[in-house]
């Protein structure tokens, strides 16, 4: 199998895991906003976080990386973060300012897409800091959700959840700023040619 055809693969285990994560997004929103089945919603978030880690491990270990995987994996991550912050905001679990800071970063990064396209680039590779930020946020939200309940675990979950949320948000913005540096370098290189 040539390298080009390997990159064009669709039916891989990592892609299947990413598709399943995508299918879980509306289920999560229904669980949190409809029947308010919080236990199932938290379990679904935990499974989504685990499969996010697992699909990357499998892709690298078994040479199952693909163009589609590089597209749907971050898309699934972003949809989970977006749906989770909206659901938790509507349930009064997280404050509006956290949602504004996270969505503000997304709008900031997306605003550079026309510049990339103008110079012939589609998208940049996801930076390690972006992955670390997503990791933190994927752990923060279930913990903050647990913290909104009563029980022995609530205080522990609140402290750990806010630690992950603040670290994740900070890293998310840092990765966004690095993205801008990358875009500026690409534009400068394109102008030299």
mmCIF file with all atom_site columns, C-alpha atoms in Angstrom:
data_model
loop_
_atom_site.group_PDB
_atom_site.id
_atom_site.type_symbol
_atom_site.label_atom_id
_atom_site.label_alt_id
_atom_site.label_comp_id
_atom_site.label_asym_id
_atom_site.label_entity_id
_atom_site.label_seq_id
_atom_site.pdbx_PDB_ins_code
_atom_site.Cartn_x
_atom_site.Cartn_y
_atom_site.Cartn_z
_atom_site.occupancy
_atom_site.B_iso_or_equiv
_atom_site.pdbx_formal_charge
_atom_site.auth_seq_id
_atom_site.auth_comp_id
_atom_site.auth_asym_id
_atom_site.auth_atom_id
_atom_site.pdbx_PDB_model_num
ATOM 1   C CA . UNK A 1 1   ? 0.000   0.000  0.000  1.00 0.00 ? 1   UNK A CA 1
ATOM 2   C CA . UNK A 1 2   ? 1.495   3.329  -0.979 1.00 0.00 ? 2   UNK A CA 1
ATOM 3   C CA . UNK A 1 3   ? 1.799   6.201  1.469  1.00 0.00 ? 3   UNK A CA 1
ATOM 4   C CA . UNK A 1 4   ? -0.739  8.258  -0.485 1.00 0.00 ? 4   UNK A CA 1
ATOM 5   C CA . UNK A 1 5   ? -3.393  5.545  -0.321 1.00 0.00 ? 5   UNK A CA 1
ATOM 6   C CA . UNK A 1 6   ? -2.669  5.010  3.398  1.00 0.00 ? 6   UNK A CA 1
ATOM 7   C CA . UNK A 1 7   ? -3.354  8.719  3.985  1.00 0.00 ? 7   UNK A CA 1
ATOM 8   C CA . UNK A 1 8   ? -6.680  8.419  2.153  1.00 0.00 ? 8   UNK A CA 1
ATOM 9   C CA . UNK A 1 9   ? -7.982  5.581  4.344  1.00 0.00 ? 9   UNK A CA 1
ATOM 10  C CA . UNK A 1 10  ? -11.390 6.020  5.900  1.00 0.00 ? 10  UNK A CA 1
ATOM 11  C CA . UNK A 1 11  ? -12.031 2.709  7.650  1.00 0.00 ? 11  UNK A CA 1
ATOM 12  C CA . UNK A 1 12  ? -9.554  2.719  10.495 1.00 0.00 ? 12  UNK A CA 1
ATOM 13  C CA . UNK A 1 13  ? -10.052 2.096  14.208 1.00 0.00 ? 13  UNK A CA 1
ATOM 14  C CA . UNK A 1 14  ? -9.059  5.687  15.138 1.00 0.00 ? 14  UNK A CA 1
ATOM 15  C CA . UNK A 1 15  ? -11.543 7.103  12.611 1.00 0.00 ? 15  UNK A CA 1
ATOM 16  C CA . UNK A 1 16  ? -14.265 4.801  13.975 1.00 0.00 ? 16  UNK A CA 1
ATOM 17  C CA . UNK A 1 17  ? -13.562 6.058  17.502 1.00 0.00 ? 17  UNK A CA 1
ATOM 18  C CA . UNK A 1 18  ? -13.747 9.677  16.299 1.00 0.00 ? 18  UNK A CA 1
ATOM 19  C CA . UNK A 1 19  ? -17.053 8.990  14.484 1.00 0.00 ? 19  UNK A CA 1
ATOM 20  C CA . UNK A 1 20  ? -18.449 7.436  17.651 1.00 0.00 ? 20  UNK A CA 1
ATOM 21  C CA . UNK A 1 21  ? -17.365 10.506 19.601 1.00 0.00 ? 21  UNK A CA 1
ATOM 22  C CA . UNK A 1 22  ? -19.160 12.703 17.067 1.00 0.00 ? 22  UNK A CA 1
ATOM 23  C CA . UNK A 1 23  ? -22.331 10.622 17.483 1.00 0.00 ? 23  UNK A CA 1
ATOM 24  C CA . UNK A 1 24  ? -22.063 11.055 21.241 1.00 0.00 ? 24  UNK A CA 1
ATOM 25  C CA . UNK A 1 25  ? -22.329 14.862 21.082 1.00 0.00 ? 25  UNK A CA 1
ATOM 26  C CA . UNK A 1 26  ? -26.130 15.071 20.562 1.00 0.00 ? 26  UNK A CA 1
ATOM 27  C CA . UNK A 1 27  ? -26.622 12.192 23.010 1.00 0.00 ? 27  UNK A CA 1
ATOM 28  C CA . UNK A 1 28  ? -24.684 14.130 25.654 1.00 0.00 ? 28  UNK A CA 1
ATOM 29  C CA . UNK A 1 29  ? -26.746 17.274 25.073 1.00 0.00 ? 29  UNK A CA 1
ATOM 30  C CA . UNK A 1 30  ? -29.975 15.286 25.289 1.00 0.00 ? 30  UNK A CA 1
ATOM 31  C CA . UNK A 1 31  ? -28.832 13.594 28.532 1.00 0.00 ? 31  UNK A CA 1
ATOM 32  C CA . UNK A 1 32  ? -27.814 16.849 30.204 1.00 0.00 ? 32  UNK A CA 1
ATOM 33  C CA . UNK A 1 33  ? -30.714 19.023 29.038 1.00 0.00 ? 33  UNK A CA 1
ATOM 34  C CA . UNK A 1 34  ? -33.554 16.526 28.542 1.00 0.00 ? 34  UNK A CA 1
ATOM 35  C CA . UNK A 1 35  ? -33.932 13.903 31.249 1.00 0.00 ? 35  UNK A CA 1
ATOM 36  C CA . UNK A 1 36  ? -31.005 15.408 33.217 1.00 0.00 ? 36  UNK A CA 1
ATOM 37  C CA . UNK A 1 37  ? -29.425 11.977 33.461 1.00 0.00 ? 37  UNK A CA 1
ATOM 38  C CA . UNK A 1 38  ? -26.247 13.406 34.936 1.00 0.00 ? 38  UNK A CA 1
ATOM 39  C CA . UNK A 1 39  ? -24.584 10.084 35.712 1.00 0.00 ? 39  UNK A CA 1
ATOM 40  C CA . UNK A 1 40  ? -24.909 8.937  32.108 1.00 0.00 ? 40  UNK A CA 1
ATOM 41  C CA . UNK A 1 41  ? -23.796 12.350 30.814 1.00 0.00 ? 41  UNK A CA 1
ATOM 42  C CA . UNK A 1 42  ? -20.667 12.283 32.987 1.00 0.00 ? 42  UNK A CA 1
ATOM 43  C CA . UNK A 1 43  ? -19.943 8.705  31.902 1.00 0.00 ? 43  UNK A CA 1
ATOM 44  C CA . UNK A 1 44  ? -20.304 9.735  28.248 1.00 0.00 ? 44  UNK A CA 1
ATOM 45  C CA . UNK A 1 45  ? -17.887 12.638 28.748 1.00 0.00 ? 45  UNK A CA 1
ATOM 46  C CA . UNK A 1 46  ? -15.393 10.304 30.413 1.00 0.00 ? 46  UNK A CA 1
ATOM 47  C CA . UNK A 1 47  ? -15.666 7.807  27.547 1.00 0.00 ? 47  UNK A CA 1
ATOM 48  C CA . UNK A 1 48  ? -15.238 10.631 25.022 1.00 0.00 ? 48  UNK A CA 1
ATOM 49  C CA . UNK A 1 49  ? -12.086 11.802 26.784 1.00 0.00 ? 49  UNK A CA 1
ATOM 50  C CA . UNK A 1 50  ? -10.691 8.271  26.926 1.00 0.00 ? 50  UNK A CA 1
ATOM 51  C CA . UNK A 1 51  ? -11.439 7.540  23.254 1.00 0.00 ? 51  UNK A CA 1
ATOM 52  C CA . UNK A 1 52  ? -9.854  10.851 22.285 1.00 0.00 ? 52  UNK A CA 1
ATOM 53  C CA . UNK A 1 53  ? -6.627  9.686  23.909 1.00 0.00 ? 53  UNK A CA 1
ATOM 54  C CA . UNK A 1 54  ? -7.024  6.127  22.583 1.00 0.00 ? 54  UNK A CA 1
ATOM 55  C CA . UNK A 1 55  ? -7.583  7.013  18.920 1.00 0.00 ? 55  UNK A CA 1
ATOM 56  C CA . UNK A 1 56  ? -4.339  8.975  18.829 1.00 0.00 ? 56  UNK A CA 1
ATOM 57  C CA . UNK A 1 57  ? -2.420  6.147  20.482 1.00 0.00 ? 57  UNK A CA 1
ATOM 58  C CA . UNK A 1 58  ? -3.802  3.571  18.065 1.00 0.00 ? 58  UNK A CA 1
ATOM 59  C CA . UNK A 1 59  ? -3.227  5.793  15.027 1.00 0.00 ? 59  UNK A CA 1
ATOM 60  C CA . UNK A 1 60  ? 0.447   6.249  15.879 1.00 0.00 ? 60  UNK A CA 1
ATOM 61  C CA . UNK A 1 61  ? 1.122   2.701  17.129 1.00 0.00 ? 61  UNK A CA 1
ATOM 62  C CA . UNK A 1 62  ? -0.457  0.930  14.157 1.00 0.00 ? 62  UNK A CA 1
ATOM 63  C CA . UNK A 1 63  ? 0.270   3.495  11.441 1.00 0.00 ? 63  UNK A CA 1
ATOM 64  C CA . UNK A 1 64  ? -3.425  4.297  10.990 1.00 0.00 ? 64  UNK A CA 1
ATOM 65  C CA . UNK A 1 65  ? -3.104  8.043  10.627 1.00 0.00 ? 65  UNK A CA 1
ATOM 66  C CA . UNK A 1 66  ? -5.125  9.558  7.815  1.00 0.00 ? 66  UNK A CA 1
ATOM 67  C CA . UNK A 1 67  ? -6.258  12.870 6.395  1.00 0.00 ? 67  UNK A CA 1
ATOM 68  C CA . UNK A 1 68  ? -9.804  12.150 7.541  1.00 0.00 ? 68  UNK A CA 1
ATOM 69  C CA . UNK A 1 69  ? -8.583  11.382 11.058 1.00 0.00 ? 69  UNK A CA 1
ATOM 70  C CA . UNK A 1 70  ? -6.695  14.661 11.247 1.00 0.00 ? 70  UNK A CA 1
ATOM 71  C CA . UNK A 1 71  ? -9.937  16.382 10.288 1.00 0.00 ? 71  UNK A CA 1
ATOM 72  C CA . UNK A 1 72  ? -12.567 14.601 12.387 1.00 0.00 ? 72  UNK A CA 1
ATOM 73  C CA . UNK A 1 73  ? -10.548 14.098 15.578 1.00 0.00 ? 73  UNK A CA 1
ATOM 74  C CA . UNK A 1 74  ? -10.137 17.833 16.331 1.00 0.00 ? 74  UNK A CA 1
ATOM 75  C CA . UNK A 1 75  ? -13.678 18.452 15.034 1.00 0.00 ? 75  UNK A CA 1
ATOM 76  C CA . UNK A 1 76  ? -15.049 15.927 17.542 1.00 0.00 ? 76  UNK A CA 1
ATOM 77  C CA . UNK A 1 77  ? -12.981 17.548 20.303 1.00 0.00 ? 77  UNK A CA 1
ATOM 78  C CA . UNK A 1 78  ? -14.263 21.016 19.485 1.00 0.00 ? 78  UNK A CA 1
ATOM 79  C CA . UNK A 1 79  ? -17.875 19.829 19.238 1.00 0.00 ? 79  UNK A CA 1
ATOM 80  C CA . UNK A 1 80  ? -17.598 18.131 22.617 1.00 0.00 ? 80  UNK A CA 1
ATOM 81  C CA . UNK A 1 81  ? -16.116 21.211 24.215 1.00 0.00 ? 81  UNK A CA 1
ATOM 82  C CA . UNK A 1 82  ? -18.733 23.463 22.609 1.00 0.00 ? 82  UNK A CA 1
ATOM 83  C CA . UNK A 1 83  ? -21.688 21.230 23.495 1.00 0.00 ? 83  UNK A CA 1
ATOM 84  C CA . UNK A 1 84  ? -20.367 20.666 26.991 1.00 0.00 ? 84  UNK A CA 1
ATOM 85  C CA . UNK A 1 85  ? -19.867 24.339 27.792 1.00 0.00 ? 85  UNK A CA 1
ATOM 86  C CA . UNK A 1 86  ? -23.285 25.199 26.373 1.00 0.00 ? 86  UNK A CA 1
ATOM 87  C CA . UNK A 1 87  ? -24.953 22.375 28.311 1.00 0.00 ? 87  UNK A CA 1
ATOM 88  C CA . UNK A 1 88  ? -23.142 23.210 31.545 1.00 0.00 ? 88  UNK A CA 1
ATOM 89  C CA . UNK A 1 89  ? -23.857 26.923 31.105 1.00 0.00 ? 89  UNK A CA 1
ATOM 90  C CA . UNK A 1 90  ? -27.574 26.230 30.624 1.00 0.00 ? 90  UNK A CA 1
ATOM 91  C CA . UNK A 1 91  ? -27.527 24.061 33.748 1.00 0.00 ? 91  UNK A CA 1
ATOM 92  C CA . UNK A 1 92  ? -25.724 26.821 35.732 1.00 0.00 ? 92  UNK A CA 1
ATOM 93  C CA . UNK A 1 93  ? -22.688 24.615 36.363 1.00 0.00 ? 93  UNK A CA 1
ATOM 94  C CA . UNK A 1 94  ? -20.104 26.957 34.831 1.00 0.00 ? 94  UNK A CA 1
ATOM 95  C CA . UNK A 1 95  ? -20.120 30.764 34.612 1.00 0.00 ? 95  UNK A CA 1
ATOM 96  C CA . UNK A 1 96  ? -20.723 32.666 31.388 1.00 0.00 ? 96  UNK A CA 1
ATOM 97  C CA . UNK A 1 97  ? -17.233 34.228 31.466 1.00 0.00 ? 97  UNK A CA 1
ATOM 98  C CA . UNK A 1 98  ? -15.564 30.817 31.087 1.00 0.00 ? 98  UNK A CA 1
ATOM 99  C CA . UNK A 1 99  ? -17.713 30.146 28.032 1.00 0.00 ? 99  UNK A CA 1
ATOM 100 C CA . UNK A 1 100 ? -16.855 33.593 26.629 1.00 0.00 ? 100 UNK A CA 1
ATOM 101 C CA . UNK A 1 101 ? -13.104 33.078 27.131 1.00 0.00 ? 101 UNK A CA 1
ATOM 102 C CA . UNK A 1 102 ? -13.120 29.653 25.436 1.00 0.00 ? 102 UNK A CA 1
ATOM 103 C CA . UNK A 1 103 ? -15.353 30.743 22.543 1.00 0.00 ? 103 UNK A CA 1
ATOM 104 C CA . UNK A 1 104 ? -13.385 33.985 22.202 1.00 0.00 ? 104 UNK A CA 1
ATOM 105 C CA . UNK A 1 105 ? -10.237 31.964 21.588 1.00 0.00 ? 105 UNK A CA 1
ATOM 106 C CA . UNK A 1 106 ? -12.022 29.964 18.874 1.00 0.00 ? 106 UNK A CA 1
ATOM 107 C CA . UNK A 1 107 ? -13.185 33.127 17.133 1.00 0.00 ? 107 UNK A CA 1
ATOM 108 C CA . UNK A 1 108 ? -9.684  34.586 17.435 1.00 0.00 ? 108 UNK A CA 1
ATOM 109 C CA . UNK A 1 109 ? -8.092  31.561 15.730 1.00 0.00 ? 109 UNK A CA 1
ATOM 110 C CA . UNK A 1 110 ? -10.812 31.217 13.072 1.00 0.00 ? 110 UNK A CA 1
ATOM 111 C CA . UNK A 1 111 ? -10.281 34.848 12.094 1.00 0.00 ? 111 UNK A CA 1
ATOM 112 C CA . UNK A 1 112 ? -6.905  33.842 10.610 1.00 0.00 ? 112 UNK A CA 1
ATOM 113 C CA . UNK A 1 113 ? -8.392  31.212 8.265  1.00 0.00 ? 113 UNK A CA 1
ATOM 114 C CA . UNK A 1 114 ? -8.883  33.692 5.359  1.00 0.00 ? 114 UNK A CA 1
ATOM 115 C CA . UNK A 1 115 ? -5.215  34.713 5.623  1.00 0.00 ? 115 UNK A CA 1
ATOM 116 C CA . UNK A 1 116 ? -4.154  31.069 5.403  1.00 0.00 ? 116 UNK A CA 1
ATOM 117 C CA . UNK A 1 117 ? -6.418  30.425 2.416  1.00 0.00 ? 117 UNK A CA 1
ATOM 118 C CA . UNK A 1 118 ? -5.184  33.548 0.638  1.00 0.00 ? 118 UNK A CA 1
ATOM 119 C CA . UNK A 1 119 ? -1.641  32.165 0.783  1.00 0.00 ? 119 UNK A CA 1
ATOM 120 C CA . UNK A 1 120 ? -2.628  28.646 -0.298 1.00 0.00 ? 120 UNK A CA 1
ATOM 121 C CA . UNK A 1 121 ? -2.789  26.899 3.076  1.00 0.00 ? 121 UNK A CA 1
ATOM 122 C CA . UNK A 1 122 ? -5.761  24.923 4.323  1.00 0.00 ? 122 UNK A CA 1
ATOM 123 C CA . UNK A 1 123 ? -5.064  24.414 8.013  1.00 0.00 ? 123 UNK A CA 1
ATOM 124 C CA . UNK A 1 124 ? -2.136  24.044 10.322 1.00 0.00 ? 124 UNK A CA 1
ATOM 125 C CA . UNK A 1 125 ? -1.237  20.928 12.261 1.00 0.00 ? 125 UNK A CA 1
ATOM 126 C CA . UNK A 1 126 ? -2.620  20.791 15.772 1.00 0.00 ? 126 UNK A CA 1
ATOM 127 C CA . UNK A 1 127 ? 0.123   21.879 18.162 1.00 0.00 ? 127 UNK A CA 1
ATOM 128 C CA . UNK A 1 128 ? 1.039   19.852 21.250 1.00 0.00 ? 128 UNK A CA 1
ATOM 129 C CA . UNK A 1 129 ? -0.179  22.723 23.454 1.00 0.00 ? 129 UNK A CA 1
ATOM 130 C CA . UNK A 1 130 ? -3.574  22.530 21.783 1.00 0.00 ? 130 UNK A CA 1
ATOM 131 C CA . UNK A 1 131 ? -3.742  18.814 22.546 1.00 0.00 ? 131 UNK A CA 1
ATOM 132 C CA . UNK A 1 132 ? -2.714  19.432 26.152 1.00 0.00 ? 132 UNK A CA 1
ATOM 133 C CA . UNK A 1 133 ? -5.370  22.151 26.449 1.00 0.00 ? 133 UNK A CA 1
ATOM 134 C CA . UNK A 1 134 ? -8.045  19.832 25.071 1.00 0.00 ? 134 UNK A CA 1
ATOM 135 C CA . UNK A 1 135 ? -6.919  17.115 27.493 1.00 0.00 ? 135 UNK A CA 1
ATOM 136 C CA . UNK A 1 136 ? -7.319  19.505 30.432 1.00 0.00 ? 136 UNK A CA 1
ATOM 137 C CA . UNK A 1 137 ? -10.712 20.755 29.275 1.00 0.00 ? 137 UNK A CA 1
ATOM 138 C CA . UNK A 1 138 ? -12.011 17.230 28.646 1.00 0.00 ? 138 UNK A CA 1
ATOM 139 C CA . UNK A 1 139 ? -11.198 16.428 32.293 1.00 0.00 ? 139 UNK A CA 1
ATOM 140 C CA . UNK A 1 140 ? -12.347 19.772 33.680 1.00 0.00 ? 140 UNK A CA 1
ATOM 141 C CA . UNK A 1 141 ? -15.941 19.581 32.511 1.00 0.00 ? 141 UNK A CA 1
ATOM 142 C CA . UNK A 1 142 ? -16.921 16.203 34.000 1.00 0.00 ? 142 UNK A CA 1
ATOM 143 C CA . UNK A 1 143 ? -15.236 17.236 37.258 1.00 0.00 ? 143 UNK A CA 1
ATOM 144 C CA . UNK A 1 144 ? -17.066 20.576 37.349 1.00 0.00 ? 144 UNK A CA 1
ATOM 145 C CA . UNK A 1 145 ? -20.273 18.737 36.564 1.00 0.00 ? 145 UNK A CA 1
ATOM 146 C CA . UNK A 1 146 ? -19.641 16.381 39.508 1.00 0.00 ? 146 UNK A CA 1
ATOM 147 C CA . UNK A 1 147 ? -18.889 19.417 41.680 1.00 0.00 ? 147 UNK A CA 1
ATOM 148 C CA . UNK A 1 148 ? -22.378 20.773 41.015 1.00 0.00 ? 148 UNK A CA 1
ATOM 149 C CA . UNK A 1 149 ? -23.863 17.808 42.895 1.00 0.00 ? 149 UNK A CA 1
ATOM 150 C CA . UNK A 1 150 ? -23.862 17.072 46.594 1.00 0.00 ? 150 UNK A CA 1
ATOM 151 C CA . UNK A 1 151 ? -21.710 14.355 48.057 1.00 0.00 ? 151 UNK A CA 1
ATOM 152 C CA . UNK A 1 152 ? -18.279 13.666 49.456 1.00 0.00 ? 152 UNK A CA 1
ATOM 153 C CA . UNK A 1 153 ? -16.754 14.031 45.988 1.00 0.00 ? 153 UNK A CA 1
ATOM 154 C CA . UNK A 1 154 ? -18.137 17.523 45.264 1.00 0.00 ? 154 UNK A CA 1
ATOM 155 C CA . UNK A 1 155 ? -15.396 19.580 46.939 1.00 0.00 ? 155 UNK A CA 1
ATOM 156 C CA . UNK A 1 156 ? -12.586 17.451 45.535 1.00 0.00 ? 156 UNK A CA 1
ATOM 157 C CA . UNK A 1 157 ? -14.164 17.617 42.075 1.00 0.00 ? 157 UNK A CA 1
ATOM 158 C CA . UNK A 1 158 ? -14.550 21.404 42.319 1.00 0.00 ? 158 UNK A CA 1
ATOM 159 C CA . UNK A 1 159 ? -10.876 21.981 43.124 1.00 0.00 ? 159 UNK A CA 1
ATOM 160 C CA . UNK A 1 160 ? -9.600  19.529 40.491 1.00 0.00 ? 160 UNK A CA 1
ATOM 161 C CA . UNK A 1 161 ? -12.179 20.689 37.930 1.00 0.00 ? 161 UNK A CA 1
ATOM 162 C CA . UNK A 1 162 ? -11.265 24.355 38.259 1.00 0.00 ? 162 UNK A CA 1
ATOM 163 C CA . UNK A 1 163 ? -7.550  23.505 38.156 1.00 0.00 ? 163 UNK A CA 1
ATOM 164 C CA . UNK A 1 164 ? -8.049  21.631 34.881 1.00 0.00 ? 164 UNK A CA 1
ATOM 165 C CA . UNK A 1 165 ? -10.370 24.352 33.537 1.00 0.00 ? 165 UNK A CA 1
ATOM 166 C CA . UNK A 1 166 ? -7.959  27.192 34.240 1.00 0.00 ? 166 UNK A CA 1
ATOM 167 C CA . UNK A 1 167 ? -4.911  25.307 32.971 1.00 0.00 ? 167 UNK A CA 1
ATOM 168 C CA . UNK A 1 168 ? -6.830  24.122 29.920 1.00 0.00 ? 168 UNK A CA 1
ATOM 169 C CA . UNK A 1 169 ? -8.134  27.588 29.095 1.00 0.00 ? 169 UNK A CA 1
ATOM 170 C CA . UNK A 1 170 ? -4.698  29.136 29.543 1.00 0.00 ? 170 UNK A CA 1
ATOM 171 C CA . UNK A 1 171 ? -3.064  26.499 27.348 1.00 0.00 ? 171 UNK A CA 1
ATOM 172 C CA . UNK A 1 172 ? -5.872  26.882 24.808 1.00 0.00 ? 172 UNK A CA 1
ATOM 173 C CA . UNK A 1 173 ? -5.102  30.590 24.459 1.00 0.00 ? 173 UNK A CA 1
ATOM 174 C CA . UNK A 1 174 ? -1.352  29.948 24.410 1.00 0.00 ? 174 UNK A CA 1
ATOM 175 C CA . UNK A 1 175 ? -1.836  27.435 21.580 1.00 0.00 ? 175 UNK A CA 1
ATOM 176 C CA . UNK A 1 176 ? -3.954  30.050 19.782 1.00 0.00 ? 176 UNK A CA 1
ATOM 177 C CA . UNK A 1 177 ? -1.191  32.622 20.063 1.00 0.00 ? 177 UNK A CA 1
ATOM 178 C CA . UNK A 1 178 ? 1.340   30.082 18.742 1.00 0.00 ? 178 UNK A CA 1
ATOM 179 C CA . UNK A 1 179 ? -1.043  29.496 15.851 1.00 0.00 ? 179 UNK A CA 1
ATOM 180 C CA . UNK A 1 180 ? -0.835  33.200 15.024 1.00 0.00 ? 180 UNK A CA 1
ATOM 181 C CA . UNK A 1 181 ? 2.976   33.040 15.115 1.00 0.00 ? 181 UNK A CA 1
ATOM 182 C CA . UNK A 1 182 ? 2.842   30.085 12.699 1.00 0.00 ? 182 UNK A CA 1
ATOM 183 C CA . UNK A 1 183 ? 0.485   31.946 10.367 1.00 0.00 ? 183 UNK A CA 1
ATOM 184 C CA . UNK A 1 184 ? 2.729   35.028 10.373 1.00 0.00 ? 184 UNK A CA 1
ATOM 185 C CA . UNK A 1 185 ? 5.772   32.862 9.559  1.00 0.00 ? 185 UNK A CA 1
ATOM 186 C CA . UNK A 1 186 ? 3.955   31.120 6.700  1.00 0.00 ? 186 UNK A CA 1
ATOM 187 C CA . UNK A 1 187 ? 2.807   34.456 5.269  1.00 0.00 ? 187 UNK A CA 1
ATOM 188 C CA . UNK A 1 188 ? 6.330   35.882 5.544  1.00 0.00 ? 188 UNK A CA 1
ATOM 189 C CA . UNK A 1 189 ? 7.762   32.791 3.794  1.00 0.00 ? 189 UNK A CA 1
ATOM 190 C CA . UNK A 1 190 ? 5.100   33.019 1.068  1.00 0.00 ? 190 UNK A CA 1
ATOM 191 C CA . UNK A 1 191 ? 5.972   36.673 0.411  1.00 0.00 ? 191 UNK A CA 1
ATOM 192 C CA . UNK A 1 192 ? 9.664   35.798 0.005  1.00 0.00 ? 192 UNK A CA 1
ATOM 193 C CA . UNK A 1 193 ? 8.905   33.332 -2.794 1.00 0.00 ? 193 UNK A CA 1
#
